[in-house]
């Protein structure tokens, strides 16, 4: 259950970052609400996951999901640079998160 909460926390972090981007480009109160609610959900679930998972593993997986999700979202929603090296490094982050799951 903790791992499911952690994955949902990471995905919620991505929505929070999408809301943050919306606030910076002037999307108004809806983007602000998306940001606030998503980060509240994300931090709450991260806190729940940390009750049974090691702190370092939880935080690394949470930030990894957020980093990968935000990078992919930036590429496809906001037209950010898509390159082989970016995809390679995203794959390395995913591999590291999976490795942490396998050893814990």
PDB file of N, CA and C in Angstrom:
ATOM      1  N   UNK A   1       0.818  -1.204   0.000  1.00  0.00           N
ATOM      2  CA  UNK A   1       0.000   0.000   0.000  1.00  0.00           C
ATOM      3  C   UNK A   1       0.858   1.264   0.000  1.00  0.00           C
ATOM      4  N   UNK A   2       2.002   1.210   0.707  1.00  0.00           N
ATOM      5  CA  UNK A   2       2.868   2.385   0.775  1.00  0.00           C
ATOM      6  C   UNK A   2       3.448   2.718  -0.598  1.00  0.00           C
ATOM      7  N   UNK A   3       3.771   1.686  -1.362  1.00  0.00           N
ATOM      8  CA  UNK A   3       4.320   1.954  -2.691  1.00  0.00           C
ATOM      9  C   UNK A   3       3.277   2.577  -3.612  1.00  0.00           C
ATOM     10  N   UNK A   4       2.035   2.131  -3.496  1.00  0.00           N
ATOM     11  CA  UNK A   4       0.963   2.733  -4.304  1.00  0.00           C
ATOM     12  C   UNK A   4       0.782   4.200  -3.918  1.00  0.00           C
ATOM     13  N   UNK A   5       0.779   4.478  -2.623  1.00  0.00           N
ATOM     14  CA  UNK A   5       0.662   5.864  -2.155  1.00  0.00           C
ATOM     15  C   UNK A   5       1.824   6.706  -2.671  1.00  0.00           C
ATOM     16  N   UNK A   6       3.019   6.100  -2.685  1.00  0.00           N
ATOM     17  CA  UNK A   6       4.192   6.836  -3.150  1.00  0.00           C
ATOM     18  C   UNK A   6       4.094   7.170  -4.636  1.00  0.00           C
ATOM     19  N   UNK A   7       3.615   6.225  -5.431  1.00  0.00           N
ATOM     20  CA  UNK A   7       3.462   6.480  -6.875  1.00  0.00           C
ATOM     21  C   UNK A   7       2.407   7.559  -7.112  1.00  0.00           C
ATOM     22  N   UNK A   8       1.295   7.481  -6.386  1.00  0.00           N
ATOM     23  CA  UNK A   8       0.252   8.506  -6.529  1.00  0.00           C
ATOM     24  C   UNK A   8       0.784   9.865  -6.068  1.00  0.00           C
ATOM     25  N   UNK A   9       1.602   9.863  -5.011  1.00  0.00           N
ATOM     26  CA  UNK A   9       2.215  11.115  -4.537  1.00  0.00           C
ATOM     27  C   UNK A   9       3.102  11.723  -5.623  1.00  0.00           C
ATOM     28  N   UNK A  10       3.882  10.881  -6.289  1.00  0.00           N
ATOM     29  CA  UNK A  10       4.745  11.380  -7.371  1.00  0.00           C
ATOM     30  C   UNK A  10       3.943  11.933  -8.533  1.00  0.00           C
ATOM     31  N   UNK A  11       2.867  11.228  -8.888  1.00  0.00           N
ATOM     32  CA  UNK A  11       2.012  11.710  -9.982  1.00  0.00           C
ATOM     33  C   UNK A  11       1.326  13.022  -9.596  1.00  0.00           C
ATOM     34  N   UNK A  12       0.908  13.129  -8.339  1.00  0.00           N
ATOM     35  CA  UNK A  12       0.293  14.375  -7.868  1.00  0.00           C
ATOM     36  C   UNK A  12       1.284  15.531  -7.916  1.00  0.00           C
ATOM     37  N   UNK A  13       2.543  15.218  -7.659  1.00  0.00           N
ATOM     38  CA  UNK A  13       3.575  16.249  -7.753  1.00  0.00           C
ATOM     39  C   UNK A  13       3.653  16.790  -9.182  1.00  0.00           C
ATOM     40  N   UNK A  14       3.512  15.900 -10.157  1.00  0.00           N
ATOM     41  CA  UNK A  14       3.546  16.340 -11.558  1.00  0.00           C
ATOM     42  C   UNK A  14       2.393  17.302 -11.833  1.00  0.00           C
ATOM     43  N   UNK A  15       1.189  16.972 -11.321  1.00  0.00           N
ATOM     44  CA  UNK A  15       0.050  17.885 -11.511  1.00  0.00           C
ATOM     45  C   UNK A  15       0.311  19.218 -10.803  1.00  0.00           C
ATOM     46  N   UNK A  16       0.966  19.166  -9.657  1.00  0.00           N
ATOM     47  CA  UNK A  16       1.319  20.409  -8.979  1.00  0.00           C
ATOM     48  C   UNK A  16       2.251  21.274  -9.811  1.00  0.00           C
ATOM     49  N   UNK A  17       3.195  20.630 -10.468  1.00  0.00           N
ATOM     50  CA  UNK A  17       4.126  21.380 -11.319  1.00  0.00           C
ATOM     51  C   UNK A  17       3.398  21.940 -12.543  1.00  0.00           C
ATOM     52  N   UNK A  18       2.448  21.157 -13.082  1.00  0.00           N
ATOM     53  CA  UNK A  18       1.647  21.668 -14.203  1.00  0.00           C
ATOM     54  C   UNK A  18       0.859  22.905 -13.747  1.00  0.00           C
ATOM     55  N   UNK A  19       0.281  22.841 -12.552  1.00  0.00           N
ATOM     56  CA  UNK A  19      -0.425  23.996 -12.016  1.00  0.00           C
ATOM     57  C   UNK A  19       0.505  25.175 -11.809  1.00  0.00           C
ATOM     58  N   UNK A  20       1.722  24.891 -11.329  1.00  0.00           N
ATOM     59  CA  UNK A  20       2.709  25.956 -11.121  1.00  0.00           C
ATOM     60  C   UNK A  20       3.060  26.630 -12.448  1.00  0.00           C
ATOM     61  N   UNK A  21       3.221  25.826 -13.493  1.00  0.00           N
ATOM     62  CA  UNK A  21       3.508  26.391 -14.820  1.00  0.00           C
ATOM     63  C   UNK A  21       2.338  27.251 -15.283  1.00  0.00           C
ATOM     64  N   UNK A  22       1.109  26.751 -15.003  1.00  0.00           N
ATOM     65  CA  UNK A  22      -0.072  27.522 -15.363  1.00  0.00           C
ATOM     66  C   UNK A  22      -0.122  28.869 -14.663  1.00  0.00           C
ATOM     67  N   UNK A  23       0.273  28.889 -13.395  1.00  0.00           N
ATOM     68  CA  UNK A  23       0.299  30.153 -12.649  1.00  0.00           C
ATOM     69  C   UNK A  23       1.313  31.111 -13.269  1.00  0.00           C
ATOM     70  N   UNK A  24       2.474  30.581 -13.673  1.00  0.00           N
ATOM     71  CA  UNK A  24       3.514  31.455 -14.216  1.00  0.00           C
ATOM     72  C   UNK A  24       3.157  32.021 -15.587  1.00  0.00           C
ATOM     73  N   UNK A  25       2.280  31.332 -16.323  1.00  0.00           N
ATOM     74  CA  UNK A  25       1.895  31.871 -17.639  1.00  0.00           C
ATOM     75  C   UNK A  25       0.516  32.525 -17.605  1.00  0.00           C
ATOM     76  N   UNK A  26       0.006  32.768 -16.386  1.00  0.00           N
ATOM     77  CA  UNK A  26      -1.216  33.556 -16.233  1.00  0.00           C
ATOM     78  C   UNK A  26      -2.506  32.818 -16.504  1.00  0.00           C
ATOM     79  N   UNK A  27      -2.588  31.543 -16.108  1.00  0.00           N
ATOM     80  CA  UNK A  27      -3.826  30.777 -16.323  1.00  0.00           C
ATOM     81  C   UNK A  27      -4.867  31.040 -15.236  1.00  0.00           C
ATOM     82  N   UNK A  28      -4.505  31.812 -14.198  1.00  0.00           N
ATOM     83  CA  UNK A  28      -5.490  32.229 -13.213  1.00  0.00           C
ATOM     84  C   UNK A  28      -5.666  31.297 -12.033  1.00  0.00           C
ATOM     85  N   UNK A  29      -6.828  31.459 -11.376  1.00  0.00           N
ATOM     86  CA  UNK A  29      -7.068  30.755 -10.108  1.00  0.00           C
ATOM     87  C   UNK A  29      -7.213  29.257 -10.280  1.00  0.00           C
ATOM     88  N   UNK A  30      -7.660  28.774 -11.436  1.00  0.00           N
ATOM     89  CA  UNK A  30      -7.786  27.325 -11.628  1.00  0.00           C
ATOM     90  C   UNK A  30      -6.410  26.661 -11.573  1.00  0.00           C
ATOM     91  N   UNK A  31      -5.440  27.276 -12.198  1.00  0.00           N
ATOM     92  CA  UNK A  31      -4.080  26.730 -12.154  1.00  0.00           C
ATOM     93  C   UNK A  31      -3.535  26.792 -10.734  1.00  0.00           C
ATOM     94  N   UNK A  32      -3.844  27.874 -10.027  1.00  0.00           N
ATOM     95  CA  UNK A  32      -3.395  28.010  -8.640  1.00  0.00           C
ATOM     96  C   UNK A  32      -4.010  26.920  -7.769  1.00  0.00           C
ATOM     97  N   UNK A  33      -5.307  26.676  -7.954  1.00  0.00           N
ATOM     98  CA  UNK A  33      -5.974  25.631  -7.167  1.00  0.00           C
ATOM     99  C   UNK A  33      -5.422  24.247  -7.501  1.00  0.00           C
ATOM    100  N   UNK A  34      -5.146  24.005  -8.789  1.00  0.00           N
ATOM    101  CA  UNK A  34      -4.552  22.729  -9.185  1.00  0.00           C
ATOM    102  C   UNK A  34      -3.209  22.541  -8.488  1.00  0.00           C
ATOM    103  N   UNK A  35      -2.408  23.600  -8.470  1.00  0.00           N
ATOM    104  CA  UNK A  35      -1.101  23.534  -7.832  1.00  0.00           C
ATOM    105  C   UNK A  35      -1.221  23.231  -6.334  1.00  0.00           C
ATOM    106  N   UNK A  36      -2.056  23.980  -5.643  1.00  0.00           N
ATOM    107  CA  UNK A  36      -2.175  23.824  -4.195  1.00  0.00           C
ATOM    108  C   UNK A  36      -2.734  22.444  -3.832  1.00  0.00           C
ATOM    109  N   UNK A  37      -3.835  22.049  -4.466  1.00  0.00           N
ATOM    110  CA  UNK A  37      -4.445  20.751  -4.146  1.00  0.00           C
ATOM    111  C   UNK A  37      -3.514  19.597  -4.480  1.00  0.00           C
ATOM    112  N   UNK A  38      -2.845  19.687  -5.604  1.00  0.00           N
ATOM    113  CA  UNK A  38      -1.940  18.606  -6.007  1.00  0.00           C
ATOM    114  C   UNK A  38      -0.777  18.468  -5.037  1.00  0.00           C
ATOM    115  N   UNK A  39      -0.201  19.590  -4.618  1.00  0.00           N
ATOM    116  CA  UNK A  39       0.920  19.507  -3.673  1.00  0.00           C
ATOM    117  C   UNK A  39       0.458  19.034  -2.292  1.00  0.00           C
ATOM    118  N   UNK A  40      -0.753  19.421  -1.883  1.00  0.00           N
ATOM    119  CA  UNK A  40      -1.272  18.929  -0.596  1.00  0.00           C
ATOM    120  C   UNK A  40      -1.438  17.415  -0.649  1.00  0.00           C
ATOM    121  N   UNK A  41      -2.038  16.910  -1.726  1.00  0.00           N
ATOM    122  CA  UNK A  41      -2.212  15.465  -1.889  1.00  0.00           C
ATOM    123  C   UNK A  41      -0.848  14.782  -1.951  1.00  0.00           C
ATOM    124  N   UNK A  42       0.052  15.365  -2.715  1.00  0.00           N
ATOM    125  CA  UNK A  42       1.376  14.766  -2.903  1.00  0.00           C
ATOM    126  C   UNK A  42       2.133  14.655  -1.580  1.00  0.00           C
ATOM    127  N   UNK A  43       2.198  15.734  -0.837  1.00  0.00           N
ATOM    128  CA  UNK A  43       2.940  15.702   0.428  1.00  0.00           C
ATOM    129  C   UNK A  43       2.257  14.796   1.459  1.00  0.00           C
ATOM    130  N   UNK A  44       0.926  14.778   1.454  1.00  0.00           N
ATOM    131  CA  UNK A  44       0.211  13.904   2.395  1.00  0.00           C
ATOM    132  C   UNK A  44       0.515  12.441   2.107  1.00  0.00           C
ATOM    133  N   UNK A  45       0.459  12.050   0.845  1.00  0.00           N
ATOM    134  CA  UNK A  45       0.725  10.660   0.494  1.00  0.00           C
ATOM    135  C   UNK A  45       2.200  10.301   0.685  1.00  0.00           C
ATOM    136  N   UNK A  46       3.092  11.250   0.421  1.00  0.00           N
ATOM    137  CA  UNK A  46       4.514  11.001   0.682  1.00  0.00           C
ATOM    138  C   UNK A  46       4.732  10.758   2.176  1.00  0.00           C
ATOM    139  N   UNK A  47       4.090  11.551   2.996  1.00  0.00           N
ATOM    140  CA  UNK A  47       4.197  11.382   4.444  1.00  0.00           C
ATOM    141  C   UNK A  47       3.662  10.016   4.872  1.00  0.00           C
ATOM    142  N   UNK A  48       2.539   9.612   4.292  1.00  0.00           N
ATOM    143  CA  UNK A  48       1.970   8.296   4.594  1.00  0.00           C
ATOM    144  C   UNK A  48       2.937   7.180   4.186  1.00  0.00           C
ATOM    145  N   UNK A  49       3.510   7.299   3.011  1.00  0.00           N
ATOM    146  CA  UNK A  49       4.430   6.263   2.524  1.00  0.00           C
ATOM    147  C   UNK A  49       5.671   6.163   3.401  1.00  0.00           C
ATOM    148  N   UNK A  50       6.115   7.288   3.925  1.00  0.00           N
ATOM    149  CA  UNK A  50       7.322   7.287   4.759  1.00  0.00           C
ATOM    150  C   UNK A  50       7.118   6.589   6.098  1.00  0.00           C
ATOM    151  N   UNK A  51       5.872   6.308   6.462  1.00  0.00           N
ATOM    152  CA  UNK A  51       5.629   5.599   7.718  1.00  0.00           C
ATOM    153  C   UNK A  51       6.120   4.158   7.647  1.00  0.00           C
ATOM    154  N   UNK A  52       6.140   3.579   6.441  1.00  0.00           N
ATOM    155  CA  UNK A  52       6.580   2.186   6.342  1.00  0.00           C
ATOM    156  C   UNK A  52       7.754   1.982   5.386  1.00  0.00           C
ATOM    157  N   UNK A  53       8.102   2.968   4.591  1.00  0.00           N
ATOM    158  CA  UNK A  53       9.253   2.855   3.690  1.00  0.00           C
ATOM    159  C   UNK A  53      10.391   3.724   4.224  1.00  0.00           C
ATOM    160  N   UNK A  54      11.637   3.366   3.910  1.00  0.00           N
ATOM    161  CA  UNK A  54      12.753   4.219   4.333  1.00  0.00           C
ATOM    162  C   UNK A  54      12.640   5.625   3.729  1.00  0.00           C
ATOM    163  N   UNK A  55      13.034   6.613   4.519  1.00  0.00           N
ATOM    164  CA  UNK A  55      12.906   8.000   4.088  1.00  0.00           C
ATOM    165  C   UNK A  55      13.678   8.267   2.794  1.00  0.00           C
ATOM    166  N   UNK A  56      14.918   7.797   2.719  1.00  0.00           N
ATOM    167  CA  UNK A  56      15.734   8.064   1.538  1.00  0.00           C
ATOM    168  C   UNK A  56      15.144   7.448   0.285  1.00  0.00           C
ATOM    169  N   UNK A  57      14.652   6.231   0.405  1.00  0.00           N
ATOM    170  CA  UNK A  57      14.033   5.577  -0.749  1.00  0.00           C
ATOM    171  C   UNK A  57      12.764   6.304  -1.161  1.00  0.00           C
ATOM    172  N   UNK A  58      11.930   6.623  -0.188  1.00  0.00           N
ATOM    173  CA  UNK A  58      10.663   7.311  -0.489  1.00  0.00           C
ATOM    174  C   UNK A  58      10.914   8.635  -1.200  1.00  0.00           C
ATOM    175  N   UNK A  59      11.828   9.405  -0.656  1.00  0.00           N
ATOM    176  CA  UNK A  59      12.084  10.731  -1.238  1.00  0.00           C
ATOM    177  C   UNK A  59      12.701  10.610  -2.626  1.00  0.00           C
ATOM    178  N   UNK A  60      13.614   9.659  -2.796  1.00  0.00           N
ATOM    179  CA  UNK A  60      14.247   9.485  -4.109  1.00  0.00           C
ATOM    180  C   UNK A  60      13.233   9.059  -5.170  1.00  0.00           C
ATOM    181  N   UNK A  61      12.369   8.126  -4.816  1.00  0.00           N
ATOM    182  CA  UNK A  61      11.350   7.677  -5.780  1.00  0.00           C
ATOM    183  C   UNK A  61      10.362   8.806  -6.061  1.00  0.00           C
ATOM    184  N   UNK A  62       9.940   9.515  -5.035  1.00  0.00           N
ATOM    185  CA  UNK A  62       8.988  10.627  -5.199  1.00  0.00           C
ATOM    186  C   UNK A  62       9.560  11.708  -6.121  1.00  0.00           C
ATOM    187  N   UNK A  63      10.786  12.109  -5.851  1.00  0.00           N
ATOM    188  CA  UNK A  63      11.386  13.135  -6.712  1.00  0.00           C
ATOM    189  C   UNK A  63      11.663  12.590  -8.112  1.00  0.00           C
ATOM    190  N   UNK A  64      11.999  11.297  -8.204  1.00  0.00           N
ATOM    191  CA  UNK A  64      12.238  10.708  -9.532  1.00  0.00           C
ATOM    192  C   UNK A  64      10.986  10.721 -10.380  1.00  0.00           C
ATOM    193  N   UNK A  65       9.865  10.306  -9.770  1.00  0.00           N
ATOM    194  CA  UNK A  65       8.594  10.336 -10.517  1.00  0.00           C
ATOM    195  C   UNK A  65       8.254  11.772 -10.913  1.00  0.00           C
ATOM    196  N   UNK A  66       8.442  12.697 -10.003  1.00  0.00           N
ATOM    197  CA  UNK A  66       8.158  14.093 -10.300  1.00  0.00           C
ATOM    198  C   UNK A  66       9.054  14.652 -11.395  1.00  0.00           C
ATOM    199  N   UNK A  67      10.327  14.311 -11.337  1.00  0.00           N
ATOM    200  CA  UNK A  67      11.266  14.808 -12.346  1.00  0.00           C
ATOM    201  C   UNK A  67      10.944  14.237 -13.719  1.00  0.00           C
ATOM    202  N   UNK A  68      10.743  12.931 -13.767  1.00  0.00           N
ATOM    203  CA  UNK A  68      10.439  12.295 -15.055  1.00  0.00           C
ATOM    204  C   UNK A  68       9.106  12.811 -15.599  1.00  0.00           C
ATOM    205  N   UNK A  69       8.084  12.831 -14.753  1.00  0.00           N
ATOM    206  CA  UNK A  69       6.770  13.291 -15.205  1.00  0.00           C
ATOM    207  C   UNK A  69       6.783  14.742 -15.655  1.00  0.00           C
ATOM    208  N   UNK A  70       7.479  15.579 -14.913  1.00  0.00           N
ATOM    209  CA  UNK A  70       7.539  16.998 -15.282  1.00  0.00           C
ATOM    210  C   UNK A  70       8.315  17.202 -16.580  1.00  0.00           C
ATOM    211  N   UNK A  71       9.367  16.439 -16.757  1.00  0.00           N
ATOM    212  CA  UNK A  71      10.149  16.563 -17.988  1.00  0.00           C
ATOM    213  C   UNK A  71       9.337  16.112 -19.193  1.00  0.00           C
ATOM    214  N   UNK A  72       8.661  14.988 -19.061  1.00  0.00           N
ATOM    215  CA  UNK A  72       7.833  14.489 -20.173  1.00  0.00           C
ATOM    216  C   UNK A  72       6.680  15.456 -20.454  1.00  0.00           C
ATOM    217  N   UNK A  73       6.054  15.965 -19.391  1.00  0.00           N
ATOM    218  CA  UNK A  73       4.980  16.942 -19.570  1.00  0.00           C
ATOM    219  C   UNK A  73       5.489  18.202 -20.272  1.00  0.00           C
ATOM    220  N   UNK A  74       6.661  18.660 -19.878  1.00  0.00           N
ATOM    221  CA  UNK A  74       7.243  19.837 -20.524  1.00  0.00           C
ATOM    222  C   UNK A  74       7.492  19.610 -21.997  1.00  0.00           C
ATOM    223  N   UNK A  75       7.942  18.417 -22.326  1.00  0.00           N
ATOM    224  CA  UNK A  75       8.212  18.107 -23.736  1.00  0.00           C
ATOM    225  C   UNK A  75       6.932  18.086 -24.561  1.00  0.00           C
ATOM    226  N   UNK A  76       5.881  17.471 -24.024  1.00  0.00           N
ATOM    227  CA  UNK A  76       4.688  17.257 -24.843  1.00  0.00           C
ATOM    228  C   UNK A  76       3.623  18.346 -24.687  1.00  0.00           C
ATOM    229  N   UNK A  77       3.539  18.997 -23.530  1.00  0.00           N
ATOM    230  CA  UNK A  77       2.529  20.043 -23.366  1.00  0.00           C
ATOM    231  C   UNK A  77       3.061  21.444 -23.646  1.00  0.00           C
ATOM    232  N   UNK A  78       4.351  21.654 -23.366  1.00  0.00           N
ATOM    233  CA  UNK A  78       4.887  23.013 -23.482  1.00  0.00           C
ATOM    234  C   UNK A  78       5.980  23.144 -24.525  1.00  0.00           C
ATOM    235  N   UNK A  79       6.160  22.124 -25.341  1.00  0.00           N
ATOM    236  CA  UNK A  79       7.099  22.223 -26.460  1.00  0.00           C
ATOM    237  C   UNK A  79       8.556  22.356 -26.074  1.00  0.00           C
ATOM    238  N   UNK A  80       8.927  21.826 -24.913  1.00  0.00           N
ATOM    239  CA  UNK A  80      10.330  21.890 -24.516  1.00  0.00           C
ATOM    240  C   UNK A  80      11.162  20.919 -25.368  1.00  0.00           C
ATOM    241  N   UNK A  81      12.455  21.115 -25.329  1.00  0.00           N
ATOM    242  CA  UNK A  81      13.381  20.353 -26.163  1.00  0.00           C
ATOM    243  C   UNK A  81      13.225  18.842 -25.967  1.00  0.00           C
ATOM    244  N   UNK A  82      13.141  18.130 -27.100  1.00  0.00           N
ATOM    245  CA  UNK A  82      13.118  16.663 -27.074  1.00  0.00           C
ATOM    246  C   UNK A  82      14.400  16.189 -27.728  1.00  0.00           C
ATOM    247  N   UNK A  83      15.241  15.526 -26.974  1.00  0.00           N
ATOM    248  CA  UNK A  83      16.483  15.019 -27.536  1.00  0.00           C
ATOM    249  C   UNK A  83      16.756  13.621 -27.004  1.00  0.00           C
ATOM    250  N   UNK A  84      17.623  12.927 -27.692  1.00  0.00           N
ATOM    251  CA  UNK A  84      17.978  11.572 -27.293  1.00  0.00           C
ATOM    252  C   UNK A  84      18.619  11.584 -25.905  1.00  0.00           C
ATOM    253  N   UNK A  85      19.471  12.539 -25.644  1.00  0.00           N
ATOM    254  CA  UNK A  85      20.140  12.616 -24.346  1.00  0.00           C
ATOM    255  C   UNK A  85      19.136  12.850 -23.208  1.00  0.00           C
ATOM    256  N   UNK A  86      18.161  13.691 -23.445  1.00  0.00           N
ATOM    257  CA  UNK A  86      17.139  13.921 -22.410  1.00  0.00           C
ATOM    258  C   UNK A  86      16.393  12.629 -22.096  1.00  0.00           C
ATOM    259  N   UNK A  87      16.007  11.919 -23.150  1.00  0.00           N
ATOM    260  CA  UNK A  87      15.290  10.645 -22.963  1.00  0.00           C
ATOM    261  C   UNK A  87      16.193   9.632 -22.270  1.00  0.00           C
ATOM    262  N   UNK A  88      17.475   9.602 -22.627  1.00  0.00           N
ATOM    263  CA  UNK A  88      18.421   8.688 -21.988  1.00  0.00           C
ATOM    264  C   UNK A  88      18.524   8.966 -20.490  1.00  0.00           C
ATOM    265  N   UNK A  89      18.659  10.212 -20.123  1.00  0.00           N
ATOM    266  CA  UNK A  89      18.792  10.549 -18.712  1.00  0.00           C
ATOM    267  C   UNK A  89      17.479  10.315 -17.951  1.00  0.00           C
ATOM    268  N   UNK A  90      16.344  10.510 -18.601  1.00  0.00           N
ATOM    269  CA  UNK A  90      15.060  10.172 -17.966  1.00  0.00           C
ATOM    270  C   UNK A  90      14.998   8.674 -17.705  1.00  0.00           C
ATOM    271  N   UNK A  91      15.452   7.889 -18.677  1.00  0.00           N
ATOM    272  CA  UNK A  91      15.470   6.433 -18.507  1.00  0.00           C
ATOM    273  C   UNK A  91      16.374   6.039 -17.341  1.00  0.00           C
ATOM    274  N   UNK A  92      17.473   6.755 -17.161  1.00  0.00           N
ATOM    275  CA  UNK A  92      18.374   6.459 -16.045  1.00  0.00           C
ATOM    276  C   UNK A  92      17.695   6.761 -14.696  1.00  0.00           C
ATOM    277  N   UNK A  93      16.927   7.831 -14.635  1.00  0.00           N
ATOM    278  CA  UNK A  93      16.194   8.144 -13.401  1.00  0.00           C
ATOM    279  C   UNK A  93      15.170   7.050 -13.111  1.00  0.00           C
ATOM    280  N   UNK A  94      14.449   6.623 -14.157  1.00  0.00           N
ATOM    281  CA  UNK A  94      13.470   5.546 -13.976  1.00  0.00           C
ATOM    282  C   UNK A  94      14.147   4.268 -13.506  1.00  0.00           C
ATOM    283  N   UNK A  95      15.288   3.942 -14.105  1.00  0.00           N
ATOM    284  CA  UNK A  95      16.013   2.732 -13.710  1.00  0.00           C
ATOM    285  C   UNK A  95      16.453   2.818 -12.251  1.00  0.00           C
ATOM    286  N   UNK A  96      16.891   3.991 -11.824  1.00  0.00           N
ATOM    287  CA  UNK A  96      17.308   4.164 -10.433  1.00  0.00           C
ATOM    288  C   UNK A  96      16.125   3.982  -9.480  1.00  0.00           C
ATOM    289  N   UNK A  97      14.966   4.529  -9.847  1.00  0.00           N
ATOM    290  CA  UNK A  97      13.778   4.370  -8.993  1.00  0.00           C
ATOM    291  C   UNK A  97      13.367   2.901  -8.912  1.00  0.00           C
ATOM    292  N   UNK A  98      13.402   2.209 -10.031  1.00  0.00           N
ATOM    293  CA  UNK A  98      13.070   0.782 -10.024  1.00  0.00           C
ATOM    294  C   UNK A  98      14.093  -0.011  -9.210  1.00  0.00           C
ATOM    295  N   UNK A  99      15.350   0.367  -9.315  1.00  0.00           N
ATOM    296  CA  UNK A  99      16.390  -0.293  -8.533  1.00  0.00           C
ATOM    297  C   UNK A  99      16.160  -0.130  -7.040  1.00  0.00           C
ATOM    298  N   UNK A 100      15.747   1.065  -6.616  1.00  0.00           N
ATOM    299  CA  UNK A 100      15.437   1.292  -5.204  1.00  0.00           C
ATOM    300  C   UNK A 100      14.267   0.432  -4.754  1.00  0.00           C
ATOM    301  N   UNK A 101      13.278   0.291  -5.636  1.00  0.00           N
ATOM    302  CA  UNK A 101      12.131  -0.573  -5.284  1.00  0.00           C
ATOM    303  C   UNK A 101      12.601  -2.028  -5.136  1.00  0.00           C
ATOM    304  N   UNK A 102      13.472  -2.474  -6.003  1.00  0.00           N
ATOM    305  CA  UNK A 102      13.913  -3.867  -5.977  1.00  0.00           C
ATOM    306  C   UNK A 102      14.748  -4.196  -4.733  1.00  0.00           C
ATOM    307  N   UNK A 103      15.527  -3.251  -4.243  1.00  0.00           N
ATOM    308  CA  UNK A 103      16.389  -3.552  -3.094  1.00  0.00           C
ATOM    309  C   UNK A 103      15.747  -3.244  -1.755  1.00  0.00           C
ATOM    310  N   UNK A 104      14.558  -2.629  -1.766  1.00  0.00           N
ATOM    311  CA  UNK A 104      13.940  -2.305  -0.471  1.00  0.00           C
ATOM    312  C   UNK A 104      12.854  -3.302  -0.119  1.00  0.00           C
TER     313      UNK A 104
END
